[in-house]
PDB file of C-alpha atoms (C1' of nucleotides) in Angstrom:
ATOM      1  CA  UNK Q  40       6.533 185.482 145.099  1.00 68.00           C
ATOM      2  CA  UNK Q  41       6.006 183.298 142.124  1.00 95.00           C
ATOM      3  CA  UNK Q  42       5.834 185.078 139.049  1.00 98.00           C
ATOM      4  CA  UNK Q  43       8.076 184.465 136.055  1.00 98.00           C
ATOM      5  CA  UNK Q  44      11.186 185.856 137.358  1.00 98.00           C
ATOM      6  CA  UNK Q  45      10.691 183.573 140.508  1.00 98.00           C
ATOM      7  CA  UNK Q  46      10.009 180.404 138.452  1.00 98.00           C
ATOM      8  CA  UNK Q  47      12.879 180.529 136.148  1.00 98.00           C
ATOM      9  CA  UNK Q  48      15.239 180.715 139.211  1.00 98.00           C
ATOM     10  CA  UNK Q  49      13.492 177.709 140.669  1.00 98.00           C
ATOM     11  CA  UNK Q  50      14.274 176.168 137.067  1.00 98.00           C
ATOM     12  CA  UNK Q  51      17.841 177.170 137.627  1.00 98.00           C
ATOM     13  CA  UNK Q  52      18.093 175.999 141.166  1.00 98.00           C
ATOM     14  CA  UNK Q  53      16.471 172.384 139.859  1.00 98.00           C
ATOM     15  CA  UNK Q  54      19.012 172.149 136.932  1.00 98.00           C
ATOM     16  CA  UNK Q  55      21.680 172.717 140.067  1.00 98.00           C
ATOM     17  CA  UNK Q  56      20.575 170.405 142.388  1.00 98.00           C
ATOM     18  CA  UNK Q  57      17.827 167.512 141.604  1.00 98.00           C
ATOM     19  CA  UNK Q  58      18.438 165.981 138.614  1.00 98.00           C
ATOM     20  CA  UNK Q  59      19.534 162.697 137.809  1.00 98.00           C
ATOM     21  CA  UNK Q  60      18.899 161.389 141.088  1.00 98.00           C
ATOM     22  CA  UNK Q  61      16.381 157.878 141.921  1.00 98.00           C
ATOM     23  CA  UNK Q  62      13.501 159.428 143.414  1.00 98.00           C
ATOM     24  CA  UNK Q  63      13.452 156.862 146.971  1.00 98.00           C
ATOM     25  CA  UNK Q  64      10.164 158.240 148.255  1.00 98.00           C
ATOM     26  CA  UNK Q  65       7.365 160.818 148.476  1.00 98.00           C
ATOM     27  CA  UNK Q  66       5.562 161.997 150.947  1.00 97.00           C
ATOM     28  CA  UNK Q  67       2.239 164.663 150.240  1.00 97.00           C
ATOM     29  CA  UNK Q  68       0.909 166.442 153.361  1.00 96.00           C
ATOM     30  CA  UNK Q  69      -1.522 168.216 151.694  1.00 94.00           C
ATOM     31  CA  UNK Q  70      -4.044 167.070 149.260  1.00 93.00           C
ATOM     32  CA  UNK Q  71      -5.433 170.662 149.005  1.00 94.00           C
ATOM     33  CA  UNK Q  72      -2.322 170.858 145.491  1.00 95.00           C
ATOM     34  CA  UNK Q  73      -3.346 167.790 144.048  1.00 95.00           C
ATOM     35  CA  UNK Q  74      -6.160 168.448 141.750  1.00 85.00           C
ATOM     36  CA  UNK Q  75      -6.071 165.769 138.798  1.00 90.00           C
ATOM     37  CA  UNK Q  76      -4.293 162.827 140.896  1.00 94.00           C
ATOM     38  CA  UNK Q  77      -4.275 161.211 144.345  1.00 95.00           C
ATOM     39  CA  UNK Q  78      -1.597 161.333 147.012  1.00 96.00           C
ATOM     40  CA  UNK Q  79      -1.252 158.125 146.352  1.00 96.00           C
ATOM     41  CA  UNK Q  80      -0.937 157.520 143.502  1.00 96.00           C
ATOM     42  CA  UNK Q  81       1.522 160.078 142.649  1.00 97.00           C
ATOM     43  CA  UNK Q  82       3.774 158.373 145.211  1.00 97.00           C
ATOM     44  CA  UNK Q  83       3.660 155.370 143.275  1.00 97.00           C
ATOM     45  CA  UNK Q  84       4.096 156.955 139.782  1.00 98.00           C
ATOM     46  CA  UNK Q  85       7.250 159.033 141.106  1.00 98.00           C
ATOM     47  CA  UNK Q  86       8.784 156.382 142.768  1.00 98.00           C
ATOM     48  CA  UNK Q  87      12.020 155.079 141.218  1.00 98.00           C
ATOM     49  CA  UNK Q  88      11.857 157.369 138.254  1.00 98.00           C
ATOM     50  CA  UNK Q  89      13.947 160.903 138.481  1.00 98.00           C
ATOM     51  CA  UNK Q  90      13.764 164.352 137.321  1.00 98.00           C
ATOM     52  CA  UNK Q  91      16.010 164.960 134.234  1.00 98.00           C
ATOM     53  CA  UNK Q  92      14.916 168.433 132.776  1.00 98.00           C
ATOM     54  CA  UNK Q  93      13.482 171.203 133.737  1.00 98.00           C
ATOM     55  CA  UNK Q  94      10.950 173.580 131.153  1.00 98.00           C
ATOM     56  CA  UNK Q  95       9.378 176.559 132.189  1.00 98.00           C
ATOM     57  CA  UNK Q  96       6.193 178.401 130.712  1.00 98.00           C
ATOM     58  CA  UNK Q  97       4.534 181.452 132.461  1.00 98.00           C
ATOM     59  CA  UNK Q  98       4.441 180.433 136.167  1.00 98.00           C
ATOM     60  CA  UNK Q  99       4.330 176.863 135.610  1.00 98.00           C
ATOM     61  CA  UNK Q 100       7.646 174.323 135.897  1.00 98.00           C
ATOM     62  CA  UNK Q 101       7.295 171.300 133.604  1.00 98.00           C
ATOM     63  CA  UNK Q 102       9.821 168.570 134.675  1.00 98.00           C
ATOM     64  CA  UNK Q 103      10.116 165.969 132.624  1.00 98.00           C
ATOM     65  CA  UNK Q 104      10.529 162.132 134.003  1.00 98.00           C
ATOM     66  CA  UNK Q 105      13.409 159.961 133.025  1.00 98.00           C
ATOM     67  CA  UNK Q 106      10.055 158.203 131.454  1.00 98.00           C
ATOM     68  CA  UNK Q 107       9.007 160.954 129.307  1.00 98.00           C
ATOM     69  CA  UNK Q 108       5.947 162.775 131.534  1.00 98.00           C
ATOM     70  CA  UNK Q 109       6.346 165.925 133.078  1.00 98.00           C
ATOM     71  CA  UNK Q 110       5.683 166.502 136.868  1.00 98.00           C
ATOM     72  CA  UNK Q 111       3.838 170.294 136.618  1.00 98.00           C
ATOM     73  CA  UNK Q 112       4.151 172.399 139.571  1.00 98.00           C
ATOM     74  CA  UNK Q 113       2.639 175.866 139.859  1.00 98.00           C
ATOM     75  CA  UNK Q 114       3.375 177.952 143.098  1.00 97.00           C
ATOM     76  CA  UNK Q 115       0.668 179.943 143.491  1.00 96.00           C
ATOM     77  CA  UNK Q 116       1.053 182.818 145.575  1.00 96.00           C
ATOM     78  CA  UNK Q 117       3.698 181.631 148.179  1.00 95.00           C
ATOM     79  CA  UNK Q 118       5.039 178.935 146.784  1.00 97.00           C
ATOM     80  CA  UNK Q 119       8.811 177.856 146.488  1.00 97.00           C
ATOM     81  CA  UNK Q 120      11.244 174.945 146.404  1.00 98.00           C
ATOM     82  CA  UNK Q 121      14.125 173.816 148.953  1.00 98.00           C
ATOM     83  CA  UNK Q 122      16.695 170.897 148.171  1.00 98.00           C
ATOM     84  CA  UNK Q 123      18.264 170.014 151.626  1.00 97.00           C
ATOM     85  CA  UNK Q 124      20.244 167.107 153.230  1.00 97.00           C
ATOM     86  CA  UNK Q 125      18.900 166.837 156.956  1.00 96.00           C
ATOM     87  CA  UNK Q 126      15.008 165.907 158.019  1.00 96.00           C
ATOM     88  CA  UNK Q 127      15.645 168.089 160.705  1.00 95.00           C
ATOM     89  CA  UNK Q 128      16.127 170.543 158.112  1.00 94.00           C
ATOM     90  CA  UNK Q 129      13.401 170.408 157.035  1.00 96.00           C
ATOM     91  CA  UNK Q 130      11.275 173.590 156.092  1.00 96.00           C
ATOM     92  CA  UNK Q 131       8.032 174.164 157.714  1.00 95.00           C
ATOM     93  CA  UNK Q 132       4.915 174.216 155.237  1.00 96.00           C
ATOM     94  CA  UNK Q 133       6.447 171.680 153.379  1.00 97.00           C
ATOM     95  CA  UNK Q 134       3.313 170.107 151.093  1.00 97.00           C
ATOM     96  CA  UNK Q 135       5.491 167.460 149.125  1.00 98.00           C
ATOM     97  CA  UNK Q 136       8.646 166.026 150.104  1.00 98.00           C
ATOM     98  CA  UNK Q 137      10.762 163.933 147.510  1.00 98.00           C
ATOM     99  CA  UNK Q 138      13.262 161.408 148.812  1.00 98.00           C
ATOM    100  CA  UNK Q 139      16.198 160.859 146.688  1.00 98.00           C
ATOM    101  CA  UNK Q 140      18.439 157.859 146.764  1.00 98.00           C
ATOM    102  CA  UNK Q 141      21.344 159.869 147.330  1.00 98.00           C
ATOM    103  CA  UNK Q 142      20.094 161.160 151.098  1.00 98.00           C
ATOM    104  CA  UNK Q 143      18.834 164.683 149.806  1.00 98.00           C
ATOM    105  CA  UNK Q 144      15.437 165.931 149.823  1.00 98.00           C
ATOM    106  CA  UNK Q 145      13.415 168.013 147.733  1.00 98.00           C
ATOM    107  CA  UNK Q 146      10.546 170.039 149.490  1.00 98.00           C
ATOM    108  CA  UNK Q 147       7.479 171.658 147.720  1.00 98.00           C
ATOM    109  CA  UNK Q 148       6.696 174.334 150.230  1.00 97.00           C
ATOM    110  CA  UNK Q 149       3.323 176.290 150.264  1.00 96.00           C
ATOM    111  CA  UNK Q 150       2.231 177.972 152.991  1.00 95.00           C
ATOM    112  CA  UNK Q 151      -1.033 178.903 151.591  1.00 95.00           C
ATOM    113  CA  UNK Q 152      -1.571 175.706 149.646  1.00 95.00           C
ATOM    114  CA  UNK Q 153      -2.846 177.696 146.494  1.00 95.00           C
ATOM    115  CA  UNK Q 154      -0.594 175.877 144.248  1.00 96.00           C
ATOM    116  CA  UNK Q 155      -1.154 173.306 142.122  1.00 96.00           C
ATOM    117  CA  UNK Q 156       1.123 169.631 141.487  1.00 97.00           C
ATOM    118  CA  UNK Q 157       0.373 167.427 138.377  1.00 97.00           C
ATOM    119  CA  UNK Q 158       1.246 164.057 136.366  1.00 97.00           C
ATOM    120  CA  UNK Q 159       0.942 164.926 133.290  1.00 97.00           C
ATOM    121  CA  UNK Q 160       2.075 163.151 130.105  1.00 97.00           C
ATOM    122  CA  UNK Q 161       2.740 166.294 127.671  1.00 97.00           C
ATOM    123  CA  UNK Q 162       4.029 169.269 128.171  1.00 98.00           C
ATOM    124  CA  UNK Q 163       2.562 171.280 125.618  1.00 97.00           C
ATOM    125  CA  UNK Q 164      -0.745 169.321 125.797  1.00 97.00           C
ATOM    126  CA  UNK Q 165      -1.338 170.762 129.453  1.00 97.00           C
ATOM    127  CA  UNK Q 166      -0.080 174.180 128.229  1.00 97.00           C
ATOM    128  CA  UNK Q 167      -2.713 173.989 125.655  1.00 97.00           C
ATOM    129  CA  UNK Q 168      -5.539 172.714 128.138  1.00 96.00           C
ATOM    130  CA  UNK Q 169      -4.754 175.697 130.794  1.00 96.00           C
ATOM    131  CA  UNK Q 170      -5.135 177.871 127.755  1.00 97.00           C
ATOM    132  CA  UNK Q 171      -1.996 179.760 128.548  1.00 97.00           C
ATOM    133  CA  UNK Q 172      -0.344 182.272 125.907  1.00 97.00           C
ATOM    134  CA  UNK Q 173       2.714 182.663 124.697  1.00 98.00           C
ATOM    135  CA  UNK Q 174       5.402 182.810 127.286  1.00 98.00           C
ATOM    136  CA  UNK Q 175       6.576 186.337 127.397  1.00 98.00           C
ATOM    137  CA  UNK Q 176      10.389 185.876 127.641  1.00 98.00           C
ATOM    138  CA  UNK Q 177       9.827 182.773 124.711  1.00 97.00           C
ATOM    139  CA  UNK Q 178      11.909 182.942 121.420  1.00 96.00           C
ATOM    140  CA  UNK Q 179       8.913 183.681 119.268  1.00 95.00           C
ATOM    141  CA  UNK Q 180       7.363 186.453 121.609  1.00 98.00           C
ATOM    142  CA  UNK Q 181       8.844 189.088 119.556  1.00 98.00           C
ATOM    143  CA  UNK Q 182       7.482 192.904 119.433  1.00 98.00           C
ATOM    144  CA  UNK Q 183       5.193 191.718 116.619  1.00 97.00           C
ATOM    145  CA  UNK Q 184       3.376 189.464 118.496  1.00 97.00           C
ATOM    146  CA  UNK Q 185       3.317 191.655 121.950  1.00 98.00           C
ATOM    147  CA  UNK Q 186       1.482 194.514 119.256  1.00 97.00           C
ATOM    148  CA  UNK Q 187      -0.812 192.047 118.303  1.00 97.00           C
ATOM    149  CA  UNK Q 188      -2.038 190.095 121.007  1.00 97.00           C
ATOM    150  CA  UNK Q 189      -2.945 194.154 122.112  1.00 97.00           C
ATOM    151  CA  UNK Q 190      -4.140 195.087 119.268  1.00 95.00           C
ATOM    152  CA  UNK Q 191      -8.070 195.039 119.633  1.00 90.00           C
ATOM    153  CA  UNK Q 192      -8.029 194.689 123.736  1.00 96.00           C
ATOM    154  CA  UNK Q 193     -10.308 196.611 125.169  1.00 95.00           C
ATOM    155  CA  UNK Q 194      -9.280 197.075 128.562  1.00 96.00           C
ATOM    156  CA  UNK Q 195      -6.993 198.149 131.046  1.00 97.00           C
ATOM    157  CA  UNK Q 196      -3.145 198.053 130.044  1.00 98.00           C
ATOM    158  CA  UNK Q 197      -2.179 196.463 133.441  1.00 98.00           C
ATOM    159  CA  UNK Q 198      -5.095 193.782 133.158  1.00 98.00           C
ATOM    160  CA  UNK Q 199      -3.630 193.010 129.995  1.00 98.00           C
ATOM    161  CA  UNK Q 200      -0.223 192.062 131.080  1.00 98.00           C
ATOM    162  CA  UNK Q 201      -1.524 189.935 133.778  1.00 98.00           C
ATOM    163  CA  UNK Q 202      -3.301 187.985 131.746  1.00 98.00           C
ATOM    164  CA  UNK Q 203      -2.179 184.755 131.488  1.00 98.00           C
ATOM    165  CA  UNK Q 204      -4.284 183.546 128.731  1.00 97.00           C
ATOM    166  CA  UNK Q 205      -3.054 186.839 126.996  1.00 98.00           C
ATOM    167  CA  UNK Q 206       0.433 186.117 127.199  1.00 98.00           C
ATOM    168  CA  UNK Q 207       2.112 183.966 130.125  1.00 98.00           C
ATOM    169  CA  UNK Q 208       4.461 185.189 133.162  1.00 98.00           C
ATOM    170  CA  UNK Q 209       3.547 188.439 134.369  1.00 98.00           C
ATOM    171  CA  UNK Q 210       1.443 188.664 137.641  1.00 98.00           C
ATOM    172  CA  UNK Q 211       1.445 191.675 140.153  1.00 98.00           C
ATOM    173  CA  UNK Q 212       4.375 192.813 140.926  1.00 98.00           C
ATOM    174  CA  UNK Q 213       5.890 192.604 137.653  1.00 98.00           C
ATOM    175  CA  UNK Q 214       3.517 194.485 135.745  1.00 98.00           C
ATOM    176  CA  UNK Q 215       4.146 197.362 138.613  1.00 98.00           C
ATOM    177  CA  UNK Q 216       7.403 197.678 137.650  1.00 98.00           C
ATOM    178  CA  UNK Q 217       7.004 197.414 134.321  1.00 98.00           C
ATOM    179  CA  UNK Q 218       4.590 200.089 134.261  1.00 98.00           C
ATOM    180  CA  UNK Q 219       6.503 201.723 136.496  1.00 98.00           C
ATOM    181  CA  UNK Q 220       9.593 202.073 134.800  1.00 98.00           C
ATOM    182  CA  UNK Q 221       8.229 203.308 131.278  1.00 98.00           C
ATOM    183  CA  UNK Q 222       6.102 206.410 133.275  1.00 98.00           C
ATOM    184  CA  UNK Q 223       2.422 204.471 132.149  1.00 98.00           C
ATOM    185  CA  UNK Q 224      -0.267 204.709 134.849  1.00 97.00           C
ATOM    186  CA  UNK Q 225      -1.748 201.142 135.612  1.00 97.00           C
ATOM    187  CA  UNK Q 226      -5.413 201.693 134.815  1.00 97.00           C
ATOM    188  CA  UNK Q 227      -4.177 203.473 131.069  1.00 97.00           C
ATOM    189  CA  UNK Q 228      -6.369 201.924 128.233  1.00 97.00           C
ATOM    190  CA  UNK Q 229      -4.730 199.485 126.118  1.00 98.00           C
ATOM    191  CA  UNK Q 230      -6.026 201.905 123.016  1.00 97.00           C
ATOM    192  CA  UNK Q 231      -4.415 204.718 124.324  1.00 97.00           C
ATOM    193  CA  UNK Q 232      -1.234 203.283 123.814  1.00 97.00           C
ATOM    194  CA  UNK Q 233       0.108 203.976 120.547  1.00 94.00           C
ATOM    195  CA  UNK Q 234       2.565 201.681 118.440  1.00 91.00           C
ATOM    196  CA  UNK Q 235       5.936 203.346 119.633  1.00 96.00           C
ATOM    197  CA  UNK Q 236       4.760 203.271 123.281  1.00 97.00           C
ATOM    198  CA  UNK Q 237       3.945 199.649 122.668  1.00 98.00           C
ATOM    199  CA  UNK Q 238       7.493 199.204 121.239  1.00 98.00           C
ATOM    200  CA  UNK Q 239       8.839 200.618 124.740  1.00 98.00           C
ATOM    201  CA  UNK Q 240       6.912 198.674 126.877  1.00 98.00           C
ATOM    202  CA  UNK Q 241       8.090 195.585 125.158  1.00 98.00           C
ATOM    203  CA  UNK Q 242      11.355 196.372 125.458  1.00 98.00           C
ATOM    204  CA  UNK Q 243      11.184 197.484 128.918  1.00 98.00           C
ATOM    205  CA  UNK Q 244       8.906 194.587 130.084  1.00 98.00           C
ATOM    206  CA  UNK Q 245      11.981 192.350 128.896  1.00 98.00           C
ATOM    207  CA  UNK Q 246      14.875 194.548 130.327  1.00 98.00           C
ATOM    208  CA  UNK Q 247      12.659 194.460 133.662  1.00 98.00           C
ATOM    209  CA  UNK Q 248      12.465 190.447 133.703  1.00 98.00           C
ATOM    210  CA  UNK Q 249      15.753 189.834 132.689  1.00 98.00           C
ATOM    211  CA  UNK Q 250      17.429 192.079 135.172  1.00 98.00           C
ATOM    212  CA  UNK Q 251      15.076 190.186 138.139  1.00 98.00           C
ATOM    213  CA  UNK Q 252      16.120 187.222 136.379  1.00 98.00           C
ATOM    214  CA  UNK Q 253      19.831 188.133 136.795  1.00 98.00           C
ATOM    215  CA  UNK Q 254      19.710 189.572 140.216  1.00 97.00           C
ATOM    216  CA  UNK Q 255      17.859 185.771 141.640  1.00 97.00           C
ATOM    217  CA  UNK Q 256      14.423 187.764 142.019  1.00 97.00           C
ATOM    218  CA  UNK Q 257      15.645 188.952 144.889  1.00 96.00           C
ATOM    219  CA  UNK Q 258      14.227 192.289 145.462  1.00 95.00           C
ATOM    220  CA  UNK Q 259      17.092 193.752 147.689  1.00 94.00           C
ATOM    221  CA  UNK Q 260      19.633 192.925 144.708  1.00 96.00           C
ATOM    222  CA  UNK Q 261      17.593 195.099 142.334  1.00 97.00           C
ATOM    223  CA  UNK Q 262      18.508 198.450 140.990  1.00 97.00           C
ATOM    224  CA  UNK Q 263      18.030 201.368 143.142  1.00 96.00           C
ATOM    225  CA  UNK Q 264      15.545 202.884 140.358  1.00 97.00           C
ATOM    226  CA  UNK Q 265      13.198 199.896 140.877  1.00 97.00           C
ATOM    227  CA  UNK Q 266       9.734 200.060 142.257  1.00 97.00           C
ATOM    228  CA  UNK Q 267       9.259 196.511 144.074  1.00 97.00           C
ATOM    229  CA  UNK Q 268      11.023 197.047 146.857  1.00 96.00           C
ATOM    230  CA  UNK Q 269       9.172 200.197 147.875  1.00 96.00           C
ATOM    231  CA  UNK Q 270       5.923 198.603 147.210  1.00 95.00           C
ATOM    232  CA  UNK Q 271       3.971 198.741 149.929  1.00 94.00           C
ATOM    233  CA  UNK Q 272       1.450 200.936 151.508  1.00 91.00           C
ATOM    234  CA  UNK Q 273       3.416 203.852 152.673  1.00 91.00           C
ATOM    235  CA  UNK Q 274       6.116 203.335 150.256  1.00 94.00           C
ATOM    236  CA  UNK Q 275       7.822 206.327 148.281  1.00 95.00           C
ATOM    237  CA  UNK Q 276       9.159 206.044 144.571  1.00 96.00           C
ATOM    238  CA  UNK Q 277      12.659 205.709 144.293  1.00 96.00           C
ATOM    239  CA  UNK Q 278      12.996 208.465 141.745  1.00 96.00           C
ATOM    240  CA  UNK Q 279      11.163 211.054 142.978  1.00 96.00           C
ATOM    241  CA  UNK Q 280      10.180 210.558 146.211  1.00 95.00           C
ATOM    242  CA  UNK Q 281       6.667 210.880 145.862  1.00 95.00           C
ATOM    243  CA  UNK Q 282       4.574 208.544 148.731  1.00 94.00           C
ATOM    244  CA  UNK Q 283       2.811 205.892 146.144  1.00 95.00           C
ATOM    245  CA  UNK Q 284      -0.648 205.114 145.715  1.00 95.00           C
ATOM    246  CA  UNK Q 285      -2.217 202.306 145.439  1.00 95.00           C
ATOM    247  CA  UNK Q 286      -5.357 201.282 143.502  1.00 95.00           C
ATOM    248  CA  UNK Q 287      -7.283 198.201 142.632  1.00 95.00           C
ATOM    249  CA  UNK Q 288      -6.915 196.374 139.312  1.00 96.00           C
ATOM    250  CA  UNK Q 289      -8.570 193.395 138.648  1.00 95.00           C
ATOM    251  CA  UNK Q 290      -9.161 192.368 141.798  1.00 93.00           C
ATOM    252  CA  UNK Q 291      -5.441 193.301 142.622  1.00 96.00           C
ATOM    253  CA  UNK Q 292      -3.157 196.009 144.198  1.00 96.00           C
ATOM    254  CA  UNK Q 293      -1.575 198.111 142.061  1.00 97.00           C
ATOM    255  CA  UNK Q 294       1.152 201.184 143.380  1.00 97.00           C
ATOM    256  CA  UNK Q 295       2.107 203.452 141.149  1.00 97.00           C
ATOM    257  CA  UNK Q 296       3.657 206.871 141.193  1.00 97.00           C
ATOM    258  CA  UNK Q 297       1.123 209.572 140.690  1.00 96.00           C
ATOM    259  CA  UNK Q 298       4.421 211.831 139.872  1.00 96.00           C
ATOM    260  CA  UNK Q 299       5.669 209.666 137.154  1.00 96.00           C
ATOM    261  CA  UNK Q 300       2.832 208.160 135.890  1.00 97.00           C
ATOM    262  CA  UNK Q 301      -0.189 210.093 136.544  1.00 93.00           C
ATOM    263  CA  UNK Q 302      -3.198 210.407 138.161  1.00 89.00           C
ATOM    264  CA  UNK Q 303      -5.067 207.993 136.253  1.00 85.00           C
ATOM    265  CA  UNK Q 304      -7.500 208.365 132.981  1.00 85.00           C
ATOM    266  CA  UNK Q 305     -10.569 209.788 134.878  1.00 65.00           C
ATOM    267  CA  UNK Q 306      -8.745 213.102 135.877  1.00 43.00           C
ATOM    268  CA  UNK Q 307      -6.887 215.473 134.497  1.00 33.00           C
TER     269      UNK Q 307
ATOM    270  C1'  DC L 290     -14.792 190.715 125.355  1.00 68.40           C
ATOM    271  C1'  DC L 291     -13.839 192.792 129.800  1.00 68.40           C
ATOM    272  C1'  DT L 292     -14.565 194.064 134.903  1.00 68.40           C
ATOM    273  C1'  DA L 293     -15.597 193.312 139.710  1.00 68.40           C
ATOM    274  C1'  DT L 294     -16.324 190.181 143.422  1.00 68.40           C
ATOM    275  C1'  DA L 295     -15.903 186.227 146.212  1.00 68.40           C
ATOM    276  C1'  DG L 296     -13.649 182.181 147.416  1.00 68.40           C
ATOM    277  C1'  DC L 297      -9.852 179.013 148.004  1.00 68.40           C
ATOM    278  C1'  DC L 298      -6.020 178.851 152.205  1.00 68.40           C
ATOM    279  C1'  DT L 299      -3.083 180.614 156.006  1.00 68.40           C
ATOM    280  C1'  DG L 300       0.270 183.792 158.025  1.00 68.40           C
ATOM    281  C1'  DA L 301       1.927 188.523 159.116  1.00 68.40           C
ATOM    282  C1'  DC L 302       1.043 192.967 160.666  1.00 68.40           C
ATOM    283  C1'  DG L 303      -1.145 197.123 162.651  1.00 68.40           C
ATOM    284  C1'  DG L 304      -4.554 199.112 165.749  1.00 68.40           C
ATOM    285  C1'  DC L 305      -7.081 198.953 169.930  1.00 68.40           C
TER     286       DC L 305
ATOM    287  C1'  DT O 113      -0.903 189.803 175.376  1.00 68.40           C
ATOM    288  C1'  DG O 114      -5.062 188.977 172.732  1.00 68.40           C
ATOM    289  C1'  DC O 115      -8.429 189.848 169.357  1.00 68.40           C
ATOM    290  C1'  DC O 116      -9.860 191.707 164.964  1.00 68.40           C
ATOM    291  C1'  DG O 117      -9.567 193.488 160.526  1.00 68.40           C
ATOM    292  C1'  DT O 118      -6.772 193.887 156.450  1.00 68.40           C
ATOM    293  C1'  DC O 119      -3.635 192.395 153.317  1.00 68.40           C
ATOM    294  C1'  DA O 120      -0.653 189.140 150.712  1.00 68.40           C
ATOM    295  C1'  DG O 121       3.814 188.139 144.290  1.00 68.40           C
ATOM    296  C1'  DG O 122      -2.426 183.339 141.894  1.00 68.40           C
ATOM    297  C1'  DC O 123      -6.319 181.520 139.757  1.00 68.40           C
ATOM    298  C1'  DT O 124     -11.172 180.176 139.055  1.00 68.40           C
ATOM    299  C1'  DA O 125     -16.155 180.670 138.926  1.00 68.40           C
ATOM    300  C1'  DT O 126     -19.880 183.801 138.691  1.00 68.40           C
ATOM    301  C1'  DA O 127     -22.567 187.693 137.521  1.00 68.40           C
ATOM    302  C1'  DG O 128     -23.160 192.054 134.979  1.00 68.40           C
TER     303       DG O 128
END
DNA sequence: CCTATAGCCTGACGGC
DNA sequence: TGCCGTCAGGCTATAG
């Protein structure tokens, strides 16, 4: 589920419910997350510190350390967090589990183990090193620099969007309904979008992450004109009722409404 | 610069 | 019920 929408509530459910709090112990049960440090060793460097803040950028949650660094944890595709009381609460596919002084527990669950966990000691410096762009619901990400970045891109409209080293947030499912919503069929050429379509998308790519945002990225809470709960093979659109199709995007699944949004730039 | 593919992992689901 | 193929909200490396 993790895409922007998903991460910022994670950030929100953090700021509600770890912070401030002696980190007692840490268990990793998986080494397949840990890239850059050992199991071990990030035991040892989490130990008695705690979590005080909690940044996000794209996918990734930066938390910083009451000593300055920044735990980094990215969710990859089935990622997500749990704070609990109980062991025998515990939630299965648990990677990480974080032991705080005050009995509670906070579990890094990934079922697929295709996130990623890091020690790292800036924030922006590991931004910069994973090459990420601008994040997309950021202050300065204004319609200027959404024309911009586009400006000169070659390919596909929803490659573009996906892109994290493009602009940082959007994955899958968010650039459906994005795409969805303003009528633009996935595989459209970025070229062949001129400046006041542009100017809608941007809008409409905000409006869409907001409203998830709002509504806890929780699919069933979203607005009855909204594609991702529909999409799936088999699925109709919510507006028209037209079955949706699916086709392949980089290397992804895209659904679409050929009613609303075409056939596609091949045919005509 | 951009696309397609495979691989990393493992679970869920549909068909036989 | 069991087995098998396909698919899954991410990202990287590789080849064209």
């Amino acid at each position: 589920m993790p895409e922007l929408p998903d991460v910022q509530v994670f950030k929100q459910y953090l700021d509600a419910t770890a912070l401030h709090q002696k980190i007692q112990d840490v268990e990793v049960h998986s080494e397949r997350i840990l890239e850059e440090i050992s199991s071990q060793r990030l035991a040892t460097e989490l130990k008695a510190r705690s979590l005080e803040s909690v940044r996000r950028h794209g996918k990734y949650l930066l938390v910083q350390l009451d000593d300055g660094r920044w735990l980094v944890l990215h969710f990859g595709m089935t990622g997500e967090l749990k704070y609990f009381k109980d062991l025998e609460r515990e939630p299965e596919y648990d990677q990480v589990l974080i032991a705080f002084a005050n009995g509670y527990h906070l579990a890094y669950i990934a079922p697929r183990k295709l996130g990623e966990i890091e020690l790292v000691d800036e924030a922006e410096a590991f931004v910069a090193a994973k090459d990420l762009g601008p994040d997309v619901l950021g202050g300065d990400f204004d319609l200027d620099t959404f024309t911009d970045l586009l400006s000169g891109r070659r390919g596909m409209i929803k490659s573009a969007l996906m892109d994290q080293q493009l602009m940082a947030g959007i994955g899958n499912v968010y650039s459906d309904e994005i795409l969805f919503q303003e009528g633009i069929h996935p595989r459209t050429a970025v070229k062949d979008l001129a400046g006041d379509a542009l100017a809608s998308l941007y809008a409409t790519m905000n409006e869409v992450l907001h409203t998830a945002i709002d509504r806890g990225a929780d699919p069933d809470e979203y607005p009855d004109s909204y594609l991702t709960p529909h999409r799936h093979q088999g699925g109709t659109c919510p507006r028209c009722g037209e079955e949706l199709q699916r086709v392949k995007v980089a290397g992804r699944s895209a659904y679409f409404c050929p009613n609303r949004q075409g056939a596609g730039p091949q045919d005509r």
